[in-house]
Amino acid sequence: MRPARPAVRFHPSRTVDFVVVGSGAAGGIIAKELATAGLTVVVLEQGPRVEPPQFEHDEIKTLFQSALQNNPAGFTFRRSASETAKPGQIQLLYHRLVGGGSVMFTANYWRFREIDFIERSRLGAISGTGLEDWPITYRDLEPYYTKAEWELGVSGEPGPFDPPRTRPYPLPPLPVKSSGVLFERGARALGLHPQPAPLAILSQPFNGRPACQHCGYCLGFGCEFRAKSSTLYTVIPMAEATGRCEVRPNSYVRRIEVDRKGRVTGATYFDENKKEQFQRARAVVLCCNGSETPRLLLLSVSSRFPNGLANSSGVVGKYLMFNGYSSSSGVFERPLNEFKSVTATRVLYDFYESDPRRGFYGGGAPDARSFAYPTIFALGGLPHDGPSWGAAYKRILRDYYTRTMNVDGHSTSLPLETNTISLDPDMKDAWGLPAMRVTYKDHPDDLAMMRFLQDRAIEILEAAGARRTWRQPVQETNLAAHLLGTCRMGDDPRTSVVDRYHRAHDVRNLFICDGSSLVTGGRGQPTATIQALAYRAGEHIAAFARRGEI
């Protein structure tokens, strides 16, 4: 059974040990690690608390109208610094509620491989990029991948290209869908090695939570059954059960405060009534995501930090990575009914590593999945040369929707100093603060890798027997769900924001742990790595606190 949530409440004037900003994939874990270590924690979450009975299977309301998705303040976008940034040019998919993106994500749960941490050493410099090795290795992080899988609940089965692991997955894979069967058929016909997709969704009952009920509403929806291993259902209740952690929803943090010595003293935020409050703390951990974290640092200017908090390097907000994405579809003779169950059940890692013979940098993995929900399919899932209105349109929808599957490619994005999160000089948010400005242009190698995986996807679909295949155009990114790299980890304070333990180089009692900490973006599914980093960071931060080192 889920632990009862104690009614612990800390008055903002009380100095707690830690303020954690954000309650998502990383923030929930950090809060649990600190609270179970005996420390007092206030988690400030800008969105509401939504419990399982409140989640709805309504794609129009949830995907198109919900305030739980996208940046609440609005933001501007441009492709380069020479352009004027404008609103509405790109969509950022992240979620504002207790549990954050871990409530609404598809739940793909890939570990990074050894190569992801040492690509600069293996490949050398890539002109015009900030490609660097991580200060830690896969071996350093492996125990925390294992801890995440076993504490949160992950279903899977190792395959031939998996990195070394010290324990098996705690749960067997989810049942294979029609798309997975066809994907296996096509891939094996081409001499490739498909395997079960690892998912943070329960294939069997686990730690008092039920198994997946195969409703089909994973991507963009909360799980009313609690089978998706969100922090909302796993570590946040564990943190609250200690009586030392308060999760404070509808708390919009506007600034991290510092004293004359340059140490953080807490967070100023707007409560649900838009009244300004100040929560005192001995230390602060930022877990907002790869866009909101740098924005908050840049908003937190002071005489000691005129360019933004923890930004003596000038790196805060730079090296933004979105991950590459490509999509291909095939229609088959018989119904597949892909609208049922989890999004993806089979994946292929044969193309994970960069291969110089391709002529460009990059690697990735295609997986087999549904196109998602009926309205989205009707608006963008059909072949582009097909009918778009009238009786013929209705006929093709009836024929294609239940018979179509996707093979989607998930791939690398190079870290470019010119891809940034900054503050817009003109646009303000609902609280009168400078809005976020996003600058992003895909590196040519990233676009080439997307096309490469799309070509492989078409080959797999054709080998599986698709009667027709088609592609979504590979183009400059106009939708991003992974926000990475903007406060990168490193040993050198001149070129990074945090050290290998996620402590800000400039401020000893400020820590940053979320997608912004990543040095490279992996191959398109970063959540497992973000959460492994959070377990590792939480362990070290708690140890620092016990030793009086914050």
CSV table of N, CA, C and O in Angstrom, one decimal, residues 350-439:
chain,number,residue,atom,x,y,z
A,350,ASP,N,21.5,-1.7,-32.6
A,350,ASP,CA,22.6,-2.0,-33.5
A,350,ASP,C,23.3,-0.7,-34.0
A,350,ASP,O,24.5,-0.7,-34.4
A,351,PHE,N,22.6,0.4,-34.0
A,351,PHE,CA,23.2,1.7,-34.6
A,351,PHE,C,23.5,2.7,-33.5
A,351,PHE,O,23.6,3.9,-33.7
A,352,TYR,N,23.7,2.2,-32.3
A,352,TYR,CA,23.8,3.1,-31.1
A,352,TYR,C,25.1,3.9,-31.2
A,352,TYR,O,25.1,5.1,-30.9
A,353,GLU,N,26.2,3.3,-31.6
A,353,GLU,CA,27.4,4.1,-31.5
A,353,GLU,C,27.7,4.8,-32.8
A,353,GLU,O,27.2,4.4,-33.9
A,354,SER,N,28.5,5.8,-32.8
A,354,SER,CA,28.9,6.6,-34.0
A,354,SER,C,29.8,5.7,-34.8
A,354,SER,O,30.7,5.0,-34.3
A,355,ASP,N,29.6,5.8,-36.1
A,355,ASP,CA,30.4,5.0,-37.1
A,355,ASP,C,31.0,5.9,-38.1
A,355,ASP,O,30.3,6.5,-38.9
A,356,PRO,N,32.4,6.1,-38.1
A,356,PRO,CA,33.0,7.1,-39.0
A,356,PRO,C,32.7,6.7,-40.5
A,356,PRO,O,32.7,7.6,-41.3
A,357,ARG,N,32.3,5.5,-40.8
A,357,ARG,CA,32.0,5.1,-42.2
A,357,ARG,C,30.8,5.8,-42.7
A,357,ARG,O,30.5,5.9,-43.9
A,358,ARG,N,29.9,6.3,-41.8
A,358,ARG,CA,28.7,6.9,-42.2
A,358,ARG,C,29.0,8.3,-42.8
A,358,ARG,O,28.2,8.9,-43.4
A,359,GLY,N,30.1,8.9,-42.4
A,359,GLY,CA,30.5,10.2,-42.8
A,359,GLY,C,30.0,11.3,-42.0
A,359,GLY,O,30.1,12.5,-42.3
A,360,PHE,N,29.4,11.0,-40.8
A,360,PHE,CA,28.9,12.1,-39.9
A,360,PHE,C,28.9,11.5,-38.5
A,360,PHE,O,28.9,10.3,-38.3
A,361,TYR,N,28.9,12.4,-37.5
A,361,TYR,CA,28.8,12.0,-36.1
A,361,TYR,C,27.4,11.5,-35.8
A,361,TYR,O,26.4,12.0,-36.4
A,362,GLY,N,27.3,10.6,-34.8
A,362,GLY,CA,26.0,10.3,-34.3
A,362,GLY,C,25.7,8.9,-34.2
A,362,GLY,O,26.2,8.0,-34.9
A,363,GLY,N,24.7,8.6,-33.3
A,363,GLY,CA,24.2,7.2,-33.1
A,363,GLY,C,22.8,7.3,-32.6
A,363,GLY,O,22.3,8.4,-32.2
A,364,GLY,N,22.2,6.2,-32.5
A,364,GLY,CA,20.8,6.2,-32.0
A,364,GLY,C,20.2,4.8,-32.1
A,364,GLY,O,20.8,3.8,-32.3
A,365,ALA,N,18.9,4.8,-31.8
A,365,ALA,CA,18.1,3.5,-31.8
A,365,ALA,C,16.7,3.8,-32.2
A,365,ALA,O,16.0,4.7,-31.8
A,366,PRO,N,16.2,2.9,-33.2
A,366,PRO,CA,14.8,3.0,-33.5
A,366,PRO,C,14.0,2.1,-32.6
A,366,PRO,O,14.5,1.0,-32.1
A,367,ASP,N,12.7,2.4,-32.4
A,367,ASP,CA,11.8,1.5,-31.7
A,367,ASP,C,10.5,1.4,-32.4
A,367,ASP,O,10.2,2.3,-33.2
A,368,ALA,N,9.8,0.4,-32.1
A,368,ALA,CA,8.5,0.1,-32.7
A,368,ALA,C,7.4,0.6,-31.8
A,368,ALA,O,7.4,0.3,-30.6
A,369,ARG,N,6.4,1.4,-32.3
A,369,ARG,CA,5.4,2.0,-31.5
A,369,ARG,C,4.2,2.4,-32.3
A,369,ARG,O,4.1,2.4,-33.5
A,370,SER,N,3.2,2.8,-31.5
A,370,SER,CA,2.0,3.4,-32.1
A,370,SER,C,2.2,4.8,-32.5
A,370,SER,O,3.2,5.4,-32.0
A,371,PHE,N,1.3,5.3,-33.4
A,371,PHE,CA,1.5,6.8,-33.7
A,371,PHE,C,0.9,7.6,-32.6
A,371,PHE,O,1.0,8.8,-32.6
A,372,ALA,N,0.3,7.1,-31.6
A,372,ALA,CA,-0.4,7.8,-30.5
A,372,ALA,C,-1.9,7.8,-30.8
A,372,ALA,O,-2.4,6.8,-31.2
A,373,TYR,N,-2.5,8.9,-30.5
A,373,TYR,CA,-4.0,8.9,-30.3
A,373,TYR,C,-4.7,9.3,-31.6
A,373,TYR,O,-4.2,9.9,-32.5
A,374,PRO,N,-6.0,9.0,-31.7
A,374,PRO,CA,-6.8,9.2,-32.9
A,374,PRO,C,-6.7,10.6,-33.5
A,374,PRO,O,-6.5,10.8,-34.7
A,375,THR,N,-6.9,11.6,-32.6
A,375,THR,CA,-6.9,13.0,-33.1
A,375,THR,C,-5.5,13.4,-33.7
A,375,THR,O,-5.5,14.0,-34.8
A,376,ILE,N,-4.5,13.0,-33.0
A,376,ILE,CA,-3.1,13.3,-33.5
A,376,ILE,C,-2.9,12.6,-34.8
A,376,ILE,O,-2.3,13.1,-35.8
A,377,PHE,N,-3.3,11.3,-34.9
A,377,PHE,CA,-3.1,10.5,-36.1
A,377,PHE,C,-3.9,11.2,-37.3
A,377,PHE,O,-3.4,11.3,-38.4
A,378,ALA,N,-5.1,11.6,-37.0
A,378,ALA,CA,-5.9,12.2,-38.0
A,378,ALA,C,-5.3,13.6,-38.5
A,378,ALA,O,-5.4,13.9,-39.7
A,379,LEU,N,-4.7,14.3,-37.6
A,379,LEU,CA,-4.1,15.6,-38.0
A,379,LEU,C,-2.7,15.5,-38.6
A,379,LEU,O,-2.3,16.4,-39.3
A,380,GLY,N,-2.0,14.4,-38.3
A,380,GLY,CA,-0.6,14.4,-38.9
A,380,GLY,C,0.0,13.0,-39.1
A,380,GLY,O,1.1,12.9,-39.5
A,381,GLY,N,-0.8,11.9,-39.0
A,381,GLY,CA,-0.3,10.6,-39.1
A,381,GLY,C,-0.4,10.0,-40.5
A,381,GLY,O,0.3,9.0,-40.8
A,382,LEU,N,-1.2,10.5,-41.4
A,382,LEU,CA,-1.5,9.9,-42.7
A,382,LEU,C,-0.4,10.3,-43.7
A,382,LEU,O,0.3,11.3,-43.5
A,383,PRO,N,-0.3,9.5,-44.8
A,383,PRO,CA,0.6,10.0,-45.8
A,383,PRO,C,0.3,11.4,-46.3
A,383,PRO,O,-0.9,11.7,-46.5
A,384,HIS,N,1.3,12.1,-46.6
A,384,HIS,CA,1.1,13.5,-47.0
A,384,HIS,C,0.4,13.7,-48.3
A,384,HIS,O,-0.1,14.8,-48.6
A,385,ASP,N,0.5,12.7,-49.2
A,385,ASP,CA,-0.2,12.8,-50.5
A,385,ASP,C,-1.6,12.2,-50.5
A,385,ASP,O,-2.2,12.1,-51.5
A,386,GLY,N,-2.1,11.9,-49.3
A,386,GLY,CA,-3.4,11.3,-49.2
A,386,GLY,C,-4.5,12.4,-49.1
A,386,GLY,O,-4.2,13.6,-48.9
A,387,PRO,N,-5.8,12.0,-49.1
A,387,PRO,CA,-6.9,12.9,-48.9
A,387,PRO,C,-6.9,13.5,-47.5
A,387,PRO,O,-6.4,12.9,-46.5
A,388,SER,N,-7.3,14.8,-47.4
A,388,SER,CA,-7.4,15.4,-46.1
A,388,SER,C,-8.7,16.0,-45.7
A,388,SER,O,-8.9,16.7,-44.8
A,389,TRP,N,-9.7,15.5,-46.5
A,389,TRP,CA,-11.1,16.0,-46.3
A,389,TRP,C,-12.1,15.1,-47.0
A,389,TRP,O,-11.8,14.5,-48.0
A,390,GLY,N,-13.3,15.1,-46.4
A,390,GLY,CA,-14.4,14.4,-47.2
A,390,GLY,C,-14.4,12.9,-47.0
A,390,GLY,O,-13.8,12.3,-46.1
A,391,ALA,N,-15.2,12.2,-47.9
A,391,ALA,CA,-15.5,10.8,-47.7
A,391,ALA,C,-14.2,10.0,-47.9
A,391,ALA,O,-14.0,9.0,-47.2
A,392,ALA,N,-13.3,10.4,-48.8
A,392,ALA,CA,-12.1,9.6,-49.0
A,392,ALA,C,-11.2,9.7,-47.8
A,392,ALA,O,-10.5,8.7,-47.4
A,393,TYR,N,-11.2,10.9,-47.1
A,393,TYR,CA,-10.4,11.1,-45.9
A,393,TYR,C,-11.0,10.1,-44.8
A,393,TYR,O,-10.2,9.5,-44.1
A,394,LYS,N,-12.3,10.0,-44.7
A,394,LYS,CA,-12.9,9.2,-43.7
A,394,LYS,C,-12.5,7.7,-43.9
A,394,LYS,O,-12.2,6.9,-43.0
A,395,ARG,N,-12.5,7.3,-45.2
A,395,ARG,CA,-12.2,5.9,-45.5
A,395,ARG,C,-10.8,5.6,-45.2
A,395,ARG,O,-10.5,4.5,-44.6
A,396,ILE,N,-9.8,6.5,-45.5
A,396,ILE,CA,-8.4,6.2,-45.2
A,396,ILE,C,-8.2,6.2,-43.7
A,396,ILE,O,-7.4,5.4,-43.2
A,397,LEU,N,-8.9,7.0,-43.0
A,397,LEU,CA,-8.7,7.0,-41.5
A,397,LEU,C,-9.2,5.6,-41.0
A,397,LEU,O,-8.5,5.0,-40.1
A,398,ARG,N,-10.4,5.2,-41.4
A,398,ARG,CA,-10.9,3.9,-41.0
A,398,ARG,C,-9.9,2.7,-41.3
A,398,ARG,O,-9.7,1.8,-40.5
A,399,ASP,N,-9.4,2.8,-42.5
A,399,ASP,CA,-8.5,1.7,-42.9
A,399,ASP,C,-7.1,1.8,-42.2
A,399,ASP,O,-6.6,0.7,-41.8
A,400,TYR,N,-6.5,3.0,-42.1
A,400,TYR,CA,-5.1,3.1,-41.7
A,400,TYR,C,-5.0,3.1,-40.2
A,400,TYR,O,-4.0,2.6,-39.7
A,401,TYR,N,-5.9,3.7,-39.4
A,401,TYR,CA,-5.6,3.9,-38.0
A,401,TYR,C,-5.3,2.6,-37.3
A,401,TYR,O,-4.4,2.5,-36.5
A,402,THR,N,-6.1,1.6,-37.5
A,402,THR,CA,-5.9,0.3,-36.7
A,402,THR,C,-4.8,-0.6,-37.4
A,402,THR,O,-4.4,-1.6,-36.8
A,403,ARG,N,-4.3,-0.2,-38.6
A,403,ARG,CA,-3.4,-1.0,-39.3
A,403,ARG,C,-2.0,-0.4,-39.4
A,403,ARG,O,-1.1,-1.0,-40.0
A,404,THR,N,-1.8,0.7,-38.8
A,404,THR,CA,-0.5,1.5,-38.9
A,404,THR,C,0.3,1.3,-37.6
A,404,THR,O,-0.2,1.3,-36.5
A,405,MET,N,1.6,1.2,-37.9
A,405,MET,CA,2.6,1.3,-36.8
A,405,MET,C,3.7,2.2,-37.2
A,405,MET,O,3.9,2.6,-38.4
A,406,ASN,N,4.5,2.7,-36.2
A,406,ASN,CA,5.6,3.6,-36.4
A,406,ASN,C,6.9,2.9,-36.1
A,406,ASN,O,6.9,2.0,-35.2
A,407,VAL,N,8.0,3.3,-36.8
A,407,VAL,CA,9.3,3.0,-36.3
A,407,VAL,C,10.0,4.4,-36.1
A,407,VAL,O,10.2,5.1,-37.1
A,408,ASP,N,10.2,4.8,-34.9
A,408,ASP,CA,10.7,6.1,-34.6
A,408,ASP,C,12.2,6.0,-34.2
A,408,ASP,O,12.6,5.1,-33.5
A,409,GLY,N,13.0,6.9,-34.8
A,409,GLY,CA,14.4,7.0,-34.5
A,409,GLY,C,14.7,8.0,-33.4
A,409,GLY,O,14.2,9.1,-33.4
A,410,HIS,N,15.5,7.6,-32.4
A,410,HIS,CA,15.9,8.5,-31.3
A,410,HIS,C,17.5,8.6,-31.3
A,410,HIS,O,18.1,7.6,-31.3
A,411,SER,N,18.0,9.8,-31.4
A,411,SER,CA,19.4,9.9,-31.7
A,411,SER,C,20.1,11.1,-31.0
A,411,SER,O,19.4,11.8,-30.2
A,412,THR,N,21.3,11.3,-31.3
A,412,THR,CA,22.2,12.2,-30.6
A,412,THR,C,21.9,13.7,-31.1
A,412,THR,O,21.3,13.9,-32.1
A,413,SER,N,22.3,14.6,-30.2
A,413,SER,CA,22.4,16.0,-30.6
A,413,SER,C,23.7,16.5,-30.0
A,413,SER,O,24.0,16.4,-28.9
A,414,LEU,N,24.5,17.2,-30.9
A,414,LEU,CA,25.8,17.7,-30.5
A,414,LEU,C,25.6,18.9,-29.6
A,414,LEU,O,24.7,19.7,-29.8
A,415,PRO,N,26.5,19.1,-28.6
A,415,PRO,CA,26.4,20.3,-27.7
A,415,PRO,C,27.1,21.5,-28.5
A,415,PRO,O,28.3,21.4,-28.8
A,416,LEU,N,26.3,22.5,-28.7
A,416,LEU,CA,26.8,23.7,-29.4
A,416,LEU,C,26.6,24.9,-28.5
A,416,LEU,O,25.6,25.1,-27.9
A,417,GLU,N,27.7,25.6,-28.3
A,417,GLU,CA,27.6,26.8,-27.4
A,417,GLU,C,26.6,27.8,-27.8
A,417,GLU,O,26.0,28.5,-27.0
A,418,THR,N,26.2,27.8,-29.1
A,418,THR,CA,25.2,28.8,-29.6
A,418,THR,C,23.8,28.3,-29.4
A,418,THR,O,22.9,29.1,-29.6
A,419,ASN,N,23.6,27.1,-28.9
A,419,ASN,CA,22.2,26.7,-28.6
A,419,ASN,C,22.1,26.9,-27.1
A,419,ASN,O,22.7,26.3,-26.2
A,420,THR,N,21.1,27.8,-26.8
A,420,THR,CA,21.1,28.4,-25.4
A,420,THR,C,19.7,28.6,-24.9
A,420,THR,O,18.7,28.7,-25.6
A,421,ILE,N,19.6,28.7,-23.5
A,421,ILE,CA,18.5,29.3,-22.8
A,421,ILE,C,19.0,30.6,-22.2
A,421,ILE,O,20.0,30.6,-21.5
A,422,SER,N,18.3,31.7,-22.5
A,422,SER,CA,18.7,33.0,-22.0
A,422,SER,C,17.4,33.7,-21.6
A,422,SER,O,16.3,33.1,-21.6
A,423,LEU,N,17.5,34.9,-21.2
A,423,LEU,CA,16.3,35.8,-20.8
A,423,LEU,C,16.0,36.7,-22.0
A,423,LEU,O,16.8,37.4,-22.6
A,424,ASP,N,14.7,36.7,-22.3
A,424,ASP,CA,14.2,37.6,-23.4
A,424,ASP,C,14.2,39.0,-22.9
A,424,ASP,O,13.8,39.3,-21.8
A,425,PRO,N,14.8,40.0,-23.7
A,425,PRO,CA,14.9,41.4,-23.2
A,425,PRO,C,13.6,42.1,-23.2
A,425,PRO,O,13.5,43.2,-22.6
A,426,ASP,N,12.5,41.6,-23.9
A,426,ASP,CA,11.3,42.3,-24.0
A,426,ASP,C,10.1,41.6,-23.4
A,426,ASP,O,9.3,42.2,-22.7
A,427,MET,N,10.0,40.3,-23.6
A,427,MET,CA,8.8,39.6,-23.2
A,427,MET,C,8.8,39.2,-21.7
A,427,MET,O,9.9,38.9,-21.2
A,428,LYS,N,7.7,39.4,-21.0
A,428,LYS,CA,7.6,39.1,-19.6
A,428,LYS,C,6.7,37.9,-19.4
A,428,LYS,O,5.8,37.6,-20.2
A,429,ASP,N,6.8,37.2,-18.2
A,429,ASP,CA,5.9,36.1,-17.9
A,429,ASP,C,4.7,36.7,-17.1
A,429,ASP,O,4.6,37.9,-16.9
A,430,ALA,N,3.9,35.8,-16.6
A,430,ALA,CA,2.7,36.2,-15.9
A,430,ALA,C,3.0,36.9,-14.6
A,430,ALA,O,2.1,37.5,-14.0
A,431,TRP,N,4.2,36.8,-14.1
A,431,TRP,CA,4.6,37.3,-12.8
A,431,TRP,C,5.5,38.6,-13.0
A,431,TRP,O,6.0,39.2,-12.1
A,432,GLY,N,5.6,39.0,-14.3
A,432,GLY,CA,6.4,40.2,-14.6
A,432,GLY,C,7.9,40.0,-14.7
A,432,GLY,O,8.6,40.9,-14.8
A,433,LEU,N,8.3,38.7,-14.8
A,433,LEU,CA,9.7,38.4,-14.9
A,433,LEU,C,10.1,38.2,-16.3
A,433,LEU,O,9.3,37.8,-17.2
A,434,PRO,N,11.4,38.4,-16.7
A,434,PRO,CA,11.8,38.1,-18.1
A,434,PRO,C,11.5,36.7,-18.5
A,434,PRO,O,11.8,35.8,-17.8
A,435,ALA,N,10.9,36.6,-19.6
A,435,ALA,CA,10.5,35.2,-20.1
A,435,ALA,C,11.8,34.5,-20.7
A,435,ALA,O,12.8,35.2,-20.9
A,436,MET,N,11.6,33.3,-20.8
A,436,MET,CA,12.7,32.4,-21.4
A,436,MET,C,12.9,32.7,-22.9
A,436,MET,O,11.9,32.8,-23.6
A,437,ARG,N,14.1,32.7,-23.3
A,437,ARG,CA,14.4,32.8,-24.8
A,437,ARG,C,15.2,31.6,-25.2
A,437,ARG,O,16.3,31.3,-24.5
A,438,VAL,N,14.7,30.8,-26.1
A,438,VAL,CA,15.4,29.6,-26.6
A,438,VAL,C,16.0,29.9,-27.9
A,438,VAL,O,15.4,30.4,-28.9
A,439,THR,N,17.3,29.6,-28.1
A,439,THR,CA,18.0,29.7,-29.3
A,439,THR,C,18.5,28.3,-29.7
A,439,THR,O,19.3,27.7,-28.9
